Structures are given as structure tokens and as C-alpha cells.
Tab-separated table of C-alpha atoms in Angstrom:
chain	number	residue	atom	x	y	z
A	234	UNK	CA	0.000	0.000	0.000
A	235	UNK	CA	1.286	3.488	-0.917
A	236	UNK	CA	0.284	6.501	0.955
A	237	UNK	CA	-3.021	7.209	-2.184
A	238	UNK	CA	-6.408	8.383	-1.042
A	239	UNK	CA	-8.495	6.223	-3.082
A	240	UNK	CA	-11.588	6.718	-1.195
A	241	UNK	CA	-13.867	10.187	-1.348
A	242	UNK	CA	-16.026	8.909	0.616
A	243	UNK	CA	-14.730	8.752	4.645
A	244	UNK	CA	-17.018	7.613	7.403
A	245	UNK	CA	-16.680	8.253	10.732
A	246	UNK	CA	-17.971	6.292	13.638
A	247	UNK	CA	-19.691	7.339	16.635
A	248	UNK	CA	-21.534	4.423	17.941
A	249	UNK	CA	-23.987	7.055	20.081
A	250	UNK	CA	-25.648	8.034	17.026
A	251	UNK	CA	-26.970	5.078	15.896
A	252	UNK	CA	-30.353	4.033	14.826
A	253	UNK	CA	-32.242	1.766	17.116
A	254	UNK	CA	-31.292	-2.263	15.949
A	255	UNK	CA	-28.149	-1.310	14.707
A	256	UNK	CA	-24.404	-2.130	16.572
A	257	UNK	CA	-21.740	-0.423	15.139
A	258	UNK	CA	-20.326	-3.379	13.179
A	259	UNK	CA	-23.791	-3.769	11.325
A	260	UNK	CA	-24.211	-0.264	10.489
A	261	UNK	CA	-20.776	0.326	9.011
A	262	UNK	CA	-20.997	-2.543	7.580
A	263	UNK	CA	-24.101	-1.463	5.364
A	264	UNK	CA	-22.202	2.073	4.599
A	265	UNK	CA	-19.465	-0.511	3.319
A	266	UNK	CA	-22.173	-2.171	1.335
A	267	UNK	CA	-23.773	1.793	-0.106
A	268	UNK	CA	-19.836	2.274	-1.293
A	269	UNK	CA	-17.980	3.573	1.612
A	270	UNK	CA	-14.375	2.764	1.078
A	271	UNK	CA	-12.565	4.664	4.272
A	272	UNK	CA	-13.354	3.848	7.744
A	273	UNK	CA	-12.158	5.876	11.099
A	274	UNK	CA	-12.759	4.308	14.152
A	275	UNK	CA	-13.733	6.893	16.464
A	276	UNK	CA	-15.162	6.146	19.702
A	277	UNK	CA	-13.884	8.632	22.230
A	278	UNK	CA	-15.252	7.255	25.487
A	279	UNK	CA	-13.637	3.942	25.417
A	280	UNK	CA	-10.595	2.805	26.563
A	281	UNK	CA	-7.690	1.218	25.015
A	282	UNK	CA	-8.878	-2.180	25.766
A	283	UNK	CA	-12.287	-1.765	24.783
A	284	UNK	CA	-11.258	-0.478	21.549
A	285	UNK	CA	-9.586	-3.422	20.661
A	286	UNK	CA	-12.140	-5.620	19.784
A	287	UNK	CA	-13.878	-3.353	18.058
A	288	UNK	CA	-10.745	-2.202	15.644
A	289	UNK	CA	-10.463	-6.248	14.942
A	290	UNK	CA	-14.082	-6.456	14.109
A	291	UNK	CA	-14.217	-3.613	12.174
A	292	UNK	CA	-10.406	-4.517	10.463
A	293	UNK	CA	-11.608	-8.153	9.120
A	294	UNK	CA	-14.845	-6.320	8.070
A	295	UNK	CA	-12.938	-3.504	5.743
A	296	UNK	CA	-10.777	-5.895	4.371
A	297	UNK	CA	-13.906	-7.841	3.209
A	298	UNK	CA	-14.642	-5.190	1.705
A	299	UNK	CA	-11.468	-3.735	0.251
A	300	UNK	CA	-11.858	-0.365	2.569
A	301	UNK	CA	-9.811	1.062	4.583
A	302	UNK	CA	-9.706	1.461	7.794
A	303	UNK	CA	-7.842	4.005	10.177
A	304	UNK	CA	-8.167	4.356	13.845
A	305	UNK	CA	-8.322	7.830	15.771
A	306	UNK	CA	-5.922	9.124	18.095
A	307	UNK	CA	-4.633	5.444	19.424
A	308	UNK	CA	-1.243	5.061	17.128
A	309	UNK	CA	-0.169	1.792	19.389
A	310	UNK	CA	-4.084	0.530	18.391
A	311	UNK	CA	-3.553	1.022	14.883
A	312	UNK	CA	-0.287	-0.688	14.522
A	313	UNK	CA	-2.065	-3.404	17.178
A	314	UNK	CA	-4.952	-4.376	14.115
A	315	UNK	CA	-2.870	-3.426	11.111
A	316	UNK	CA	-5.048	-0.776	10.198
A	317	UNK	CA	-4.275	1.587	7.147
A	318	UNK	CA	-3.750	4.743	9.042
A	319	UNK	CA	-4.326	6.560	11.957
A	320	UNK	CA	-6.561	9.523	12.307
A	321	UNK	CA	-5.187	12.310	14.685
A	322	UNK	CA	-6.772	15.228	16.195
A	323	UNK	CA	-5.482	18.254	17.807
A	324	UNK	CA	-5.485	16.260	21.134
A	325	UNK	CA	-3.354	13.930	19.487
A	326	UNK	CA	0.458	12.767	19.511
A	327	UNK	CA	1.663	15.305	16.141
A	328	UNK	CA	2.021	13.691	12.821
A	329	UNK	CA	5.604	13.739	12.855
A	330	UNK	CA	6.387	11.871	15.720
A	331	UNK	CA	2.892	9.365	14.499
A	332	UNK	CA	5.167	9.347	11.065
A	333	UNK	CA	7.712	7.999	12.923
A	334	UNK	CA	5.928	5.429	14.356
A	335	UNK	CA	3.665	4.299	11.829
A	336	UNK	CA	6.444	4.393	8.688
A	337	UNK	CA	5.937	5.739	5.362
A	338	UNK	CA	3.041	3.427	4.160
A	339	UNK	CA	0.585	4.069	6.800
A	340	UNK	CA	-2.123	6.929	5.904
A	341	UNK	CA	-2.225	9.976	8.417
A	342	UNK	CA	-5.115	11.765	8.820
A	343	UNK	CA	-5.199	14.817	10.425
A	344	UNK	CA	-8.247	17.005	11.559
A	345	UNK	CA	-7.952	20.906	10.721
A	346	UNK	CA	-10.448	23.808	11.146
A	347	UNK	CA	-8.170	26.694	9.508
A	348	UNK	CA	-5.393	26.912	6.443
A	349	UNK	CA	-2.939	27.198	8.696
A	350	UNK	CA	-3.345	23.994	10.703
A	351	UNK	CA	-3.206	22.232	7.079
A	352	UNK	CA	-0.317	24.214	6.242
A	353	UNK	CA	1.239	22.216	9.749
A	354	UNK	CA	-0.226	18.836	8.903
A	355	UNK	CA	1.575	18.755	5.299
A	356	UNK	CA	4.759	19.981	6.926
A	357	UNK	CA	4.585	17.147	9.597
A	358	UNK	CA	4.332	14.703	6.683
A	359	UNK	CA	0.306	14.102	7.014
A	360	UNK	CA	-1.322	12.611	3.846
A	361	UNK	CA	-4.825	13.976	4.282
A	362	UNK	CA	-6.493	16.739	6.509
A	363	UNK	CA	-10.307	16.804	7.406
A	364	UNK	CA	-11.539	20.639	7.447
A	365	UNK	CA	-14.419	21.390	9.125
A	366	UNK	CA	-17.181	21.899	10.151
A	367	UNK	CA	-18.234	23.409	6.835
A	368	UNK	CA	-22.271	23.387	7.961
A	369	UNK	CA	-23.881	23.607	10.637
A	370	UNK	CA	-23.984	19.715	12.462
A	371	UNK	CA	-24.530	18.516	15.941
A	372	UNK	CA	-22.010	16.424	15.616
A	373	UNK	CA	-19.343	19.530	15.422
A	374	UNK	CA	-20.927	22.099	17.376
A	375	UNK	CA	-17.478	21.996	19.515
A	376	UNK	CA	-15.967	23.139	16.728
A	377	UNK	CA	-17.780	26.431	16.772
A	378	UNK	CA	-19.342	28.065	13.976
A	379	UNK	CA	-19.852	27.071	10.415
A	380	UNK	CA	-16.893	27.938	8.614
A	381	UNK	CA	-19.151	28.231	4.773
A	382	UNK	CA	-18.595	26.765	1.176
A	383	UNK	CA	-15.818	29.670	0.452
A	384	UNK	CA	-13.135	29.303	3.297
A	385	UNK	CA	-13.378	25.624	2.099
A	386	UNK	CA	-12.650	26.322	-1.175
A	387	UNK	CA	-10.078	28.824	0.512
A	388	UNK	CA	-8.732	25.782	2.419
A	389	UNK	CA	-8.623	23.352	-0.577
A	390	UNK	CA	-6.997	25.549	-3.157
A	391	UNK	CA	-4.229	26.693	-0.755
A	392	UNK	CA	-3.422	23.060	0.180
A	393	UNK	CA	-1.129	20.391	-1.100
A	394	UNK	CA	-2.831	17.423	0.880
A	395	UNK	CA	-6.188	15.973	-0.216
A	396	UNK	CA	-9.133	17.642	1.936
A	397	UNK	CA	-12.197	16.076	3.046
A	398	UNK	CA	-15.019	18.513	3.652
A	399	UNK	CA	-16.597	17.364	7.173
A	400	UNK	CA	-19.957	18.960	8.922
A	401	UNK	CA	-23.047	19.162	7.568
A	402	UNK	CA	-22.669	16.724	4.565
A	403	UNK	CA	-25.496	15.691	3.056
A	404	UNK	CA	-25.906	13.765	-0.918
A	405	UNK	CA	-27.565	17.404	-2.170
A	406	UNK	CA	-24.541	19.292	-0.699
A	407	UNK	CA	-21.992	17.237	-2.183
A	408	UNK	CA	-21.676	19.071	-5.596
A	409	UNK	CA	-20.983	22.249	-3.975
A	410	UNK	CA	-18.627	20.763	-2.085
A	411	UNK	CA	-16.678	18.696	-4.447
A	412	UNK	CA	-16.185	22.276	-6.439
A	413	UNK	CA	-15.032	23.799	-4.072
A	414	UNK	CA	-11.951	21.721	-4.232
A	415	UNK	CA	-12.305	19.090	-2.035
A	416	UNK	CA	-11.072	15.696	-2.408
A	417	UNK	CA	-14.218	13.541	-0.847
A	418	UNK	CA	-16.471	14.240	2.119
A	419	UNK	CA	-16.061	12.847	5.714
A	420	UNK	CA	-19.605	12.514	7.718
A	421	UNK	CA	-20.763	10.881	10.482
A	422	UNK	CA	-24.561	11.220	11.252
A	423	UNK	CA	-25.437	11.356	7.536
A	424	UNK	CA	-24.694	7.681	7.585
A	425	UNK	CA	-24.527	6.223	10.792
A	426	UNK	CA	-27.612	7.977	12.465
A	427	UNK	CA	-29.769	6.928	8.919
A	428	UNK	CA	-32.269	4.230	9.294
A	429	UNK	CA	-30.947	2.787	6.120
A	430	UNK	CA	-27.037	3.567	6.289
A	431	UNK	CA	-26.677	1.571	2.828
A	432	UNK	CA	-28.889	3.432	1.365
A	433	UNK	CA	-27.479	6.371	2.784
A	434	UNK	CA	-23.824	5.777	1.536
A	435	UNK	CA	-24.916	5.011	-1.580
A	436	UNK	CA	-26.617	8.346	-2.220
A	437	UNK	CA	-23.647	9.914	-1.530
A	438	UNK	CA	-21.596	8.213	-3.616
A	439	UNK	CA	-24.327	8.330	-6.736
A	440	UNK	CA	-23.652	11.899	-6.394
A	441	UNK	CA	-20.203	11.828	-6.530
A	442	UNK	CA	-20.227	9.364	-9.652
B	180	UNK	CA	19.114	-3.867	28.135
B	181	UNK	CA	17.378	-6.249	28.772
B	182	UNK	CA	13.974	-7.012	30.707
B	183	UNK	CA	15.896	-6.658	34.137
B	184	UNK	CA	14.339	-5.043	36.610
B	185	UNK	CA	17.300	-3.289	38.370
B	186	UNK	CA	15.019	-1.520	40.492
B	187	UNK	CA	12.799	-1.481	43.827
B	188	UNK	CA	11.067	1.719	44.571
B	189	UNK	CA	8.724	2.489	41.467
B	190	UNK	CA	7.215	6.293	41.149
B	191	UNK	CA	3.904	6.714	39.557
B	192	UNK	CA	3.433	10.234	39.239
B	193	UNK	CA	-0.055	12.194	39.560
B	194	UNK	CA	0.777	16.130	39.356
B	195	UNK	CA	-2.820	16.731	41.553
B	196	UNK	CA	-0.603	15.183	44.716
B	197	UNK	CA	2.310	17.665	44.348
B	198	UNK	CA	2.788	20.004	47.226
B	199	UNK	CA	3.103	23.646	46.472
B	200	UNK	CA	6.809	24.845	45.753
B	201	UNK	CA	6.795	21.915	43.137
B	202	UNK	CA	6.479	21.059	39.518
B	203	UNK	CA	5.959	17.400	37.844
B	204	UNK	CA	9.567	18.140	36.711
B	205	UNK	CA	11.106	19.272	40.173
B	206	UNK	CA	9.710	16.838	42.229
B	207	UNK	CA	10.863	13.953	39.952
B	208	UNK	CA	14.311	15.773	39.611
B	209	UNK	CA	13.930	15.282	43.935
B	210	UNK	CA	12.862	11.746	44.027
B	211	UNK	CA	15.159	10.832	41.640
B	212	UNK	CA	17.904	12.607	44.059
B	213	UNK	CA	16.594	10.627	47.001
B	214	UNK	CA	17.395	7.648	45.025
B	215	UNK	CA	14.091	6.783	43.041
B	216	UNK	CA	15.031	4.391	40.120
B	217	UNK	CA	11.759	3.797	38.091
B	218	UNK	CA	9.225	6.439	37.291
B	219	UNK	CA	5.713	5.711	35.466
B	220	UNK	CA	4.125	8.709	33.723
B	221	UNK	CA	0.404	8.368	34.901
B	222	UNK	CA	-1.696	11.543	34.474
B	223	UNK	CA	-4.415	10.063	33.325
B	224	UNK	CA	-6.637	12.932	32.272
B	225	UNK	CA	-4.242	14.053	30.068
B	226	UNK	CA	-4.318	13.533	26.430
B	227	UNK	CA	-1.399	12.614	24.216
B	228	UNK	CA	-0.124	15.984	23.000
B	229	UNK	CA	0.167	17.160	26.554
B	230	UNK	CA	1.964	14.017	27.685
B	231	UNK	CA	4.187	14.086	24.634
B	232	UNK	CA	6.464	17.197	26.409
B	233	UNK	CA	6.332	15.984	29.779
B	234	UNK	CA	7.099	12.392	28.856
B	235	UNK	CA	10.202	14.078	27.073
B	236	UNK	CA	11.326	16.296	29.795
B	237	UNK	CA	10.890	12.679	32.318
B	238	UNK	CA	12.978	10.964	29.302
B	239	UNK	CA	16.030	13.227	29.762
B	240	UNK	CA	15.105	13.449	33.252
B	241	UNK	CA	15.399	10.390	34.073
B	242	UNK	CA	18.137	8.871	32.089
B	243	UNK	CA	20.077	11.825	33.261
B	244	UNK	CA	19.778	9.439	36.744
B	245	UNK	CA	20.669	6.362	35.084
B	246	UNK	CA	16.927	5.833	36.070
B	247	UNK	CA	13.953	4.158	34.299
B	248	UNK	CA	11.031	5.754	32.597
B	249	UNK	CA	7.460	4.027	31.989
B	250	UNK	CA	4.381	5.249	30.536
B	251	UNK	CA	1.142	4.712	31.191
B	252	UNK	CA	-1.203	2.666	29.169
B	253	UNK	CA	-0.289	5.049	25.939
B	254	UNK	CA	2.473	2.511	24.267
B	255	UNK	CA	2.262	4.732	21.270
B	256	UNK	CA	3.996	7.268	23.490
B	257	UNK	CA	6.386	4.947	24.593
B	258	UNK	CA	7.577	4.620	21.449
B	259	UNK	CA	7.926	8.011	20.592
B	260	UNK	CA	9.998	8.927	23.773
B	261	UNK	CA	11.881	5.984	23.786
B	262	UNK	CA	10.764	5.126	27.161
B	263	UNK	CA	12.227	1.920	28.952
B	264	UNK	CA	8.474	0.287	29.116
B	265	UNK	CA	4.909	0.593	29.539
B	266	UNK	CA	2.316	0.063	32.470
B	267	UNK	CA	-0.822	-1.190	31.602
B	268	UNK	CA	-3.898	-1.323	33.193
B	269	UNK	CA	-7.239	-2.918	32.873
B	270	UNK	CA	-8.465	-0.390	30.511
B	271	UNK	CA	-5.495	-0.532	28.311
B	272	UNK	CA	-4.153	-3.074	25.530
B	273	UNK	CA	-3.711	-6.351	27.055
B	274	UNK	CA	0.435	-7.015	27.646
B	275	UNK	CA	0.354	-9.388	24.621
B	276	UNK	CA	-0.475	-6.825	21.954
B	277	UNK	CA	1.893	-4.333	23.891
B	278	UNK	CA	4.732	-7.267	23.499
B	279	UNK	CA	4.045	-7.566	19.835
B	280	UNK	CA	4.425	-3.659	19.010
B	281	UNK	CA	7.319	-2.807	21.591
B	282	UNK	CA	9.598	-5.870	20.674
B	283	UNK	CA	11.539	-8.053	23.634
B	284	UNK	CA	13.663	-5.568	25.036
B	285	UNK	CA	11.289	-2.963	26.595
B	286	UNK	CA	9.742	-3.359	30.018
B	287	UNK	CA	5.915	-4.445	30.824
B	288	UNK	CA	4.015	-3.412	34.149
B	289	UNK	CA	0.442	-4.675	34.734
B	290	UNK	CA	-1.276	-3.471	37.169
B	291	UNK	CA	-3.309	-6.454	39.261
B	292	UNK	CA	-5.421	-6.801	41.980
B	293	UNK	CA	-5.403	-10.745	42.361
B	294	UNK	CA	-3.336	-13.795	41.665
B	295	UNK	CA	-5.602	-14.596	38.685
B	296	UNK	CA	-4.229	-11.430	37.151
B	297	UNK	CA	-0.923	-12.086	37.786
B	298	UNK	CA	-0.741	-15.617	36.051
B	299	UNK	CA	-2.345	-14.079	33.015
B	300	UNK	CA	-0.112	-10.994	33.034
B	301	UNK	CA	2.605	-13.824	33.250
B	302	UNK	CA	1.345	-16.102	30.248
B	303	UNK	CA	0.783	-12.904	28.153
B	304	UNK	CA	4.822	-11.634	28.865
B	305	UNK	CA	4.738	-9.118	31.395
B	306	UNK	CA	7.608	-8.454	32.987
B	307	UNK	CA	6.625	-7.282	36.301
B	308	UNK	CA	3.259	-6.319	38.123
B	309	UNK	CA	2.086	-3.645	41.079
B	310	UNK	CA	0.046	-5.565	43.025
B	311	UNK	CA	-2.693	-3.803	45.662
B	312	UNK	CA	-4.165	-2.423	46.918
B	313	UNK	CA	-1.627	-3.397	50.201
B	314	UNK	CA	-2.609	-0.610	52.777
B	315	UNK	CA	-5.749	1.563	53.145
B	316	UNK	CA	-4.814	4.861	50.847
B	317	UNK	CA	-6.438	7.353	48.850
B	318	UNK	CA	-4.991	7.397	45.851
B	319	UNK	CA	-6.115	3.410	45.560
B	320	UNK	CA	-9.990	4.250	47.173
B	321	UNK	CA	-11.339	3.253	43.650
B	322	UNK	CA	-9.539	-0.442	43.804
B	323	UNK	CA	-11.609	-1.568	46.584
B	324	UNK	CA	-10.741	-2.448	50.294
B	325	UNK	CA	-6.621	-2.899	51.038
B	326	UNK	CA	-5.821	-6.442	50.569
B	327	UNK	CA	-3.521	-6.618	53.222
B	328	UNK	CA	0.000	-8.310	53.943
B	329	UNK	CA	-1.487	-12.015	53.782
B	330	UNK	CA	-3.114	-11.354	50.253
B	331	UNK	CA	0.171	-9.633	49.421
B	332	UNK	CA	2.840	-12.900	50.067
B	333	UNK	CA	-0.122	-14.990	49.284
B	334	UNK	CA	0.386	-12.903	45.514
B	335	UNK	CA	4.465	-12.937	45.895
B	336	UNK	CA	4.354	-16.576	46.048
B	337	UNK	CA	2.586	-17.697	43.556
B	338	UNK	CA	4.172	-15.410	40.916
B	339	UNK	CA	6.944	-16.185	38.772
B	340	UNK	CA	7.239	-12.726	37.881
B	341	UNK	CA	8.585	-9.657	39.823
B	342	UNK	CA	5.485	-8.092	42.430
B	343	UNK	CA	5.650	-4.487	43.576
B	344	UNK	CA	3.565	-4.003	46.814
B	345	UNK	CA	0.891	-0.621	45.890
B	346	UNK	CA	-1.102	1.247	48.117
B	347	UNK	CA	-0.661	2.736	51.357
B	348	UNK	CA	3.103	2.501	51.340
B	349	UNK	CA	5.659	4.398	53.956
B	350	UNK	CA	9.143	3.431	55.230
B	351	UNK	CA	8.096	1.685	58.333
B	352	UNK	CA	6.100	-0.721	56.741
B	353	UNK	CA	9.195	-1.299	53.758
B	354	UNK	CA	10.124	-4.036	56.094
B	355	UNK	CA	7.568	-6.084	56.420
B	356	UNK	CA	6.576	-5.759	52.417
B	357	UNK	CA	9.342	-7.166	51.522
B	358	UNK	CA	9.471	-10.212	53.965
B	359	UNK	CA	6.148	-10.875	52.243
B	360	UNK	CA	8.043	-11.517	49.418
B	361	UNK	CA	7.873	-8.215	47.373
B	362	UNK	CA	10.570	-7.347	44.745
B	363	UNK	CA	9.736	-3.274	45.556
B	364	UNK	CA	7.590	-0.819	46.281
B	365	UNK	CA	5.610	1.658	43.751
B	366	UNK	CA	3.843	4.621	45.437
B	367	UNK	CA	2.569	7.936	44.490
B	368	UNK	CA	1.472	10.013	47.448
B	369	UNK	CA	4.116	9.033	50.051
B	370	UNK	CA	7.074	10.784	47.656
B	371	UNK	CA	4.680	13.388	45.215
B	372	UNK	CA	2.726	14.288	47.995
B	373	UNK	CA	5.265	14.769	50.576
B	374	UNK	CA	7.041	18.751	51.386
B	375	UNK	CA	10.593	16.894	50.833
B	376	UNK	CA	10.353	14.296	48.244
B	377	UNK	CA	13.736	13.928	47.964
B	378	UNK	CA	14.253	12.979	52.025
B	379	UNK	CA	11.052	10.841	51.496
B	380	UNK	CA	12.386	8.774	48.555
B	381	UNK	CA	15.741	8.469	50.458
B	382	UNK	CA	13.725	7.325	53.763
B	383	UNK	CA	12.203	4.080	51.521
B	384	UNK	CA	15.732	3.334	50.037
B	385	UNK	CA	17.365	3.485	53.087
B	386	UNK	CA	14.321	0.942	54.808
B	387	UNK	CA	15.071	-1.435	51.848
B	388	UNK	CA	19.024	-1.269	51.913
């Protein structure tokens, strides 16, 4: 595996928002079946140990499905399940010491909400960013305001690593977005809180197409 | 080096405990002066960037002592620092998957709490384990009643690997721990928490010499 982005389409878990009869494993499993092809295991609460299980599940699961998966934050997890990449926040060990670790094959993600916090994840040696939140989303309202269609395009055009749009994504925004530069769309809720997160997926990815 | 464990008075650090006058830093720098020989970076509500600087400024610290440095649960920053081990708990990666990412020469703590725990940390390739709680303290009020000295030799006994007596831990009882069959002694409060850790750590080496 070389370090190539060959998903646009990059779901991230949060097993609180899902739909009534659905664990995590079957729910990202039907976003696998509606064409997801990227994977970030992110399940704050839980410890270490807890997440273990989980990144196996979810790491035979991708495979079956030729996705990728990366795991947030936990570098030492990541390397545990032979993931693809990690996923790192600003909470996070920096990408150039999780370079370090993880080698030159392994993806690195790295979540940023401004140019100049991409302009620090391609200097640490990062592969993709996240920018965000672009809408308005529960999921994000840490993150502050909605940051609009034109500082993403802002952020796309001024960077050399692929971005991912993230907040607010929905299959009718995903034109906009995708002009504005971006390189795929990262989402949470528009997925995993669906009742039908195949069907979900696979709206987004008709759009794309 | 190799998995020896050259040492018998183990500092797990919690900043909260410091008394006023001190720093992380400074009271390490005074333990270590008192003749500390093993230190285990355990703030716990801290995420990995803000470890990543103190675990550096223990690594010099510490091997600026000829002393060891651990790291809580986080083998990722391990790693990164090139720390001497880990210490995992119940929430973190079980010491099998830490063995597999950290290769045969760094150390592996496991915390335990019963002889069960000990075998397994054992057949999984720790190297050592705390075991406690020994003495009523607060830092251990979430582990449960003390276990007491019988519990503790009852533990010593029956493991084939190292034991370090946690929990309620002062010089005048050094004695006695260690007739039970204990290879050390980790504590937190009696050194961190003390006006003079560097007299306090040299009070516990003294008892053991």
C-alpha cells in the first residue's frame, strides 16, 4: 500500500448516534455495502482495551470489503490491528512523531479547522487533513461556527494534501462541495444515524459518480 | 538492556498530589535525588499531546539518573519517547499486543489486583506487576478495600514474575513488604505528595538497603 487516497467517501464512527437495531459493526458494515471505502474508528469514550475488539471487528470487516480502515488518536491501536492509518486530532500525539511510528506506508489523517493547521499537517508529513465543520452539524458544534462553502474552497486551493469537507454533509450538498476543491467528504450522522445507512452511503456516492 | 528489573522503589506520578513549591519536573528531579530508580508517567486525564512534552522532559530526566522511565497505558507514546516500558492497566491493551508492538527488550508493568491477574499478566509476557491495593490509601480508594499483607505474600508466592507491593506505602512498613516476598515498592502520594520528596524517597531506600 502506498500513501493514495483512493476513497472520497470517509465515514466516521460514533456508535452514540446510531439508529435503534443497529451495533456499530452492522451499520458500518451497510455504509461498506452503499460504497464507503474509508473507515475511522472513532469512539472517544472507550478505553484502550475496549477499543480493541472493536478495531479487529471492524479490520476483518474492511478488508472484506477492500476499505480502509484508520483508527483515531490510538497510534499503538492502529499498529495493534494493522489498520491503514491513523486519524489524529489536535489532542493527538503530532504527525511527525505518528510518522515515525507508523512508517511511510501508513495513511495519516489529520483534523484541521483553519489553512494554517493544514499548512502544519503537510509539513509534519500528514497525507490527508479533514476541514471542518463546513455546515452547521450537531455532531461539530465543539468546533464552533460554520466555517461556509468559500473558506473551504479557501482551504482546498491553498493546500497540497487531499481535503475532506466534514460537517453538515449531506448527498444534495456534495456538488458544492466537491467544487469547491475538495477531495471527498467525511460525515458521520449522515450515515450512521440513517435508518438505512446503505442506502445512505450510496446516495452519496451516486452523487459523486 | 534487557527485561531486568534493576530496580525497587517504582514512582507513579499524579501532578494533583504535588505540594506547592513543586512542579511534575522538580519533584521527579527530587525523588530521583533521594534515590528513586523507576518512574511511570500516569496523568491520566491528560491527552497525548500534553503528555508528549512531559514524557520528554521525564525521558532526559530520568536517564540523566541512570533511572527508568514508563508510561502509562499510551504505548504509542512509549515509542515516541523511547521510554524503557509501559504500564498497563485494565483499561489498556492487554500485555500481549503491547509485546508484539514494543519488541523483547522494553519493560511491561500490569497493574493487578489478584493472583488470577498475575498468572495471566505472566502467560501474556509481562515483565513485572504492582500488586494492591496493600494498605488503606487514597490514591487506591477506587480499587476496593486494602488487601492486606497475607493477600500480598499470598500474591508474591505464587508469581513467577517480579510483584511491587501498591497502596498505602511508607518506610516503616518497607520491612515487612518485603518479607512478604515483594521485589519493591511503587507509590505515588508518600514521595509526590510529601514537602521533601527527595528525604522521602531516600527514607524508603534506606528501609530497603
Amino acid at each position: 500500500m502506498s500513501n493514495l487516497i483512493d476513497f472520497s467517501l470517509y465515514l466516521i464512527t460514533d456508535r452514540t448516534q446510531l439508529t435503534a437495531g443497529y451495533s456499530l459493526f452492522s451499520a458500518v458494515e451497510a455504509a461498506l455495502q452503499g460504497g464507503v471505502k474509508a473507515v475511522q474508528l472513532r469512539e472517544k469514550d472507550l478505553p484502550a482495551a475496549e477499543l480493541l475488539p472493536l478495531a479487529r471487528q471492524l479490520r476483518d470487516l474492511t478488508r472484506s470489503y477492500a476499505a480502509r480502515l484508520l483508527i483515531n488518536d490510538r497510534i499503538d491501536l492502529a499498529l495493534a490491528v494493522q489498520a491503514d492509518g491513523v486519524h489524529l486530532g489536535g489532542h493527538s500525539l503530532p504527525a511527525d512523531v505518528a510518522r515515525r511510528l507508523v512508517g511511510p506506508e501508513l495513511l495519516i489523517g489529520i483534523s484541521t479547522h483553519s489553512c494554517a493547521e493544514i499548512s502544519r499537517a503537510a509539513a509534519q508529513g500528514a497525507d490527508f487533513v479533514t476541514f471542518g465543520p463546513v455546515y452547521a452539524t450537531p455532531s461539530k458544534a465543539a468546533f464552533g461556527a460554520p466555517q461556509g462553502l468559500q473558506a473551504l474552497a479557501k482551504a482546498c486551493h491553498g493546500s497540497t494534501l487531499p481535503v475532506f469537507a466534514l460537517g453538515g454533509m449531506t448527498p444534495e450538498r456534495t456538488t458544492e462541495v466537491m467544487r469547491s476543491g475538495a477531495a471527498g467528504i467525511a460525515l458521520i450522522s449522515a450515515i450512521l444515524a440513517s435508518p438505512d445507512p446503505r442506502s445512505a452511503a450510496s446516495a452519496f456516492n451516486q452523487q459523486e459518480g
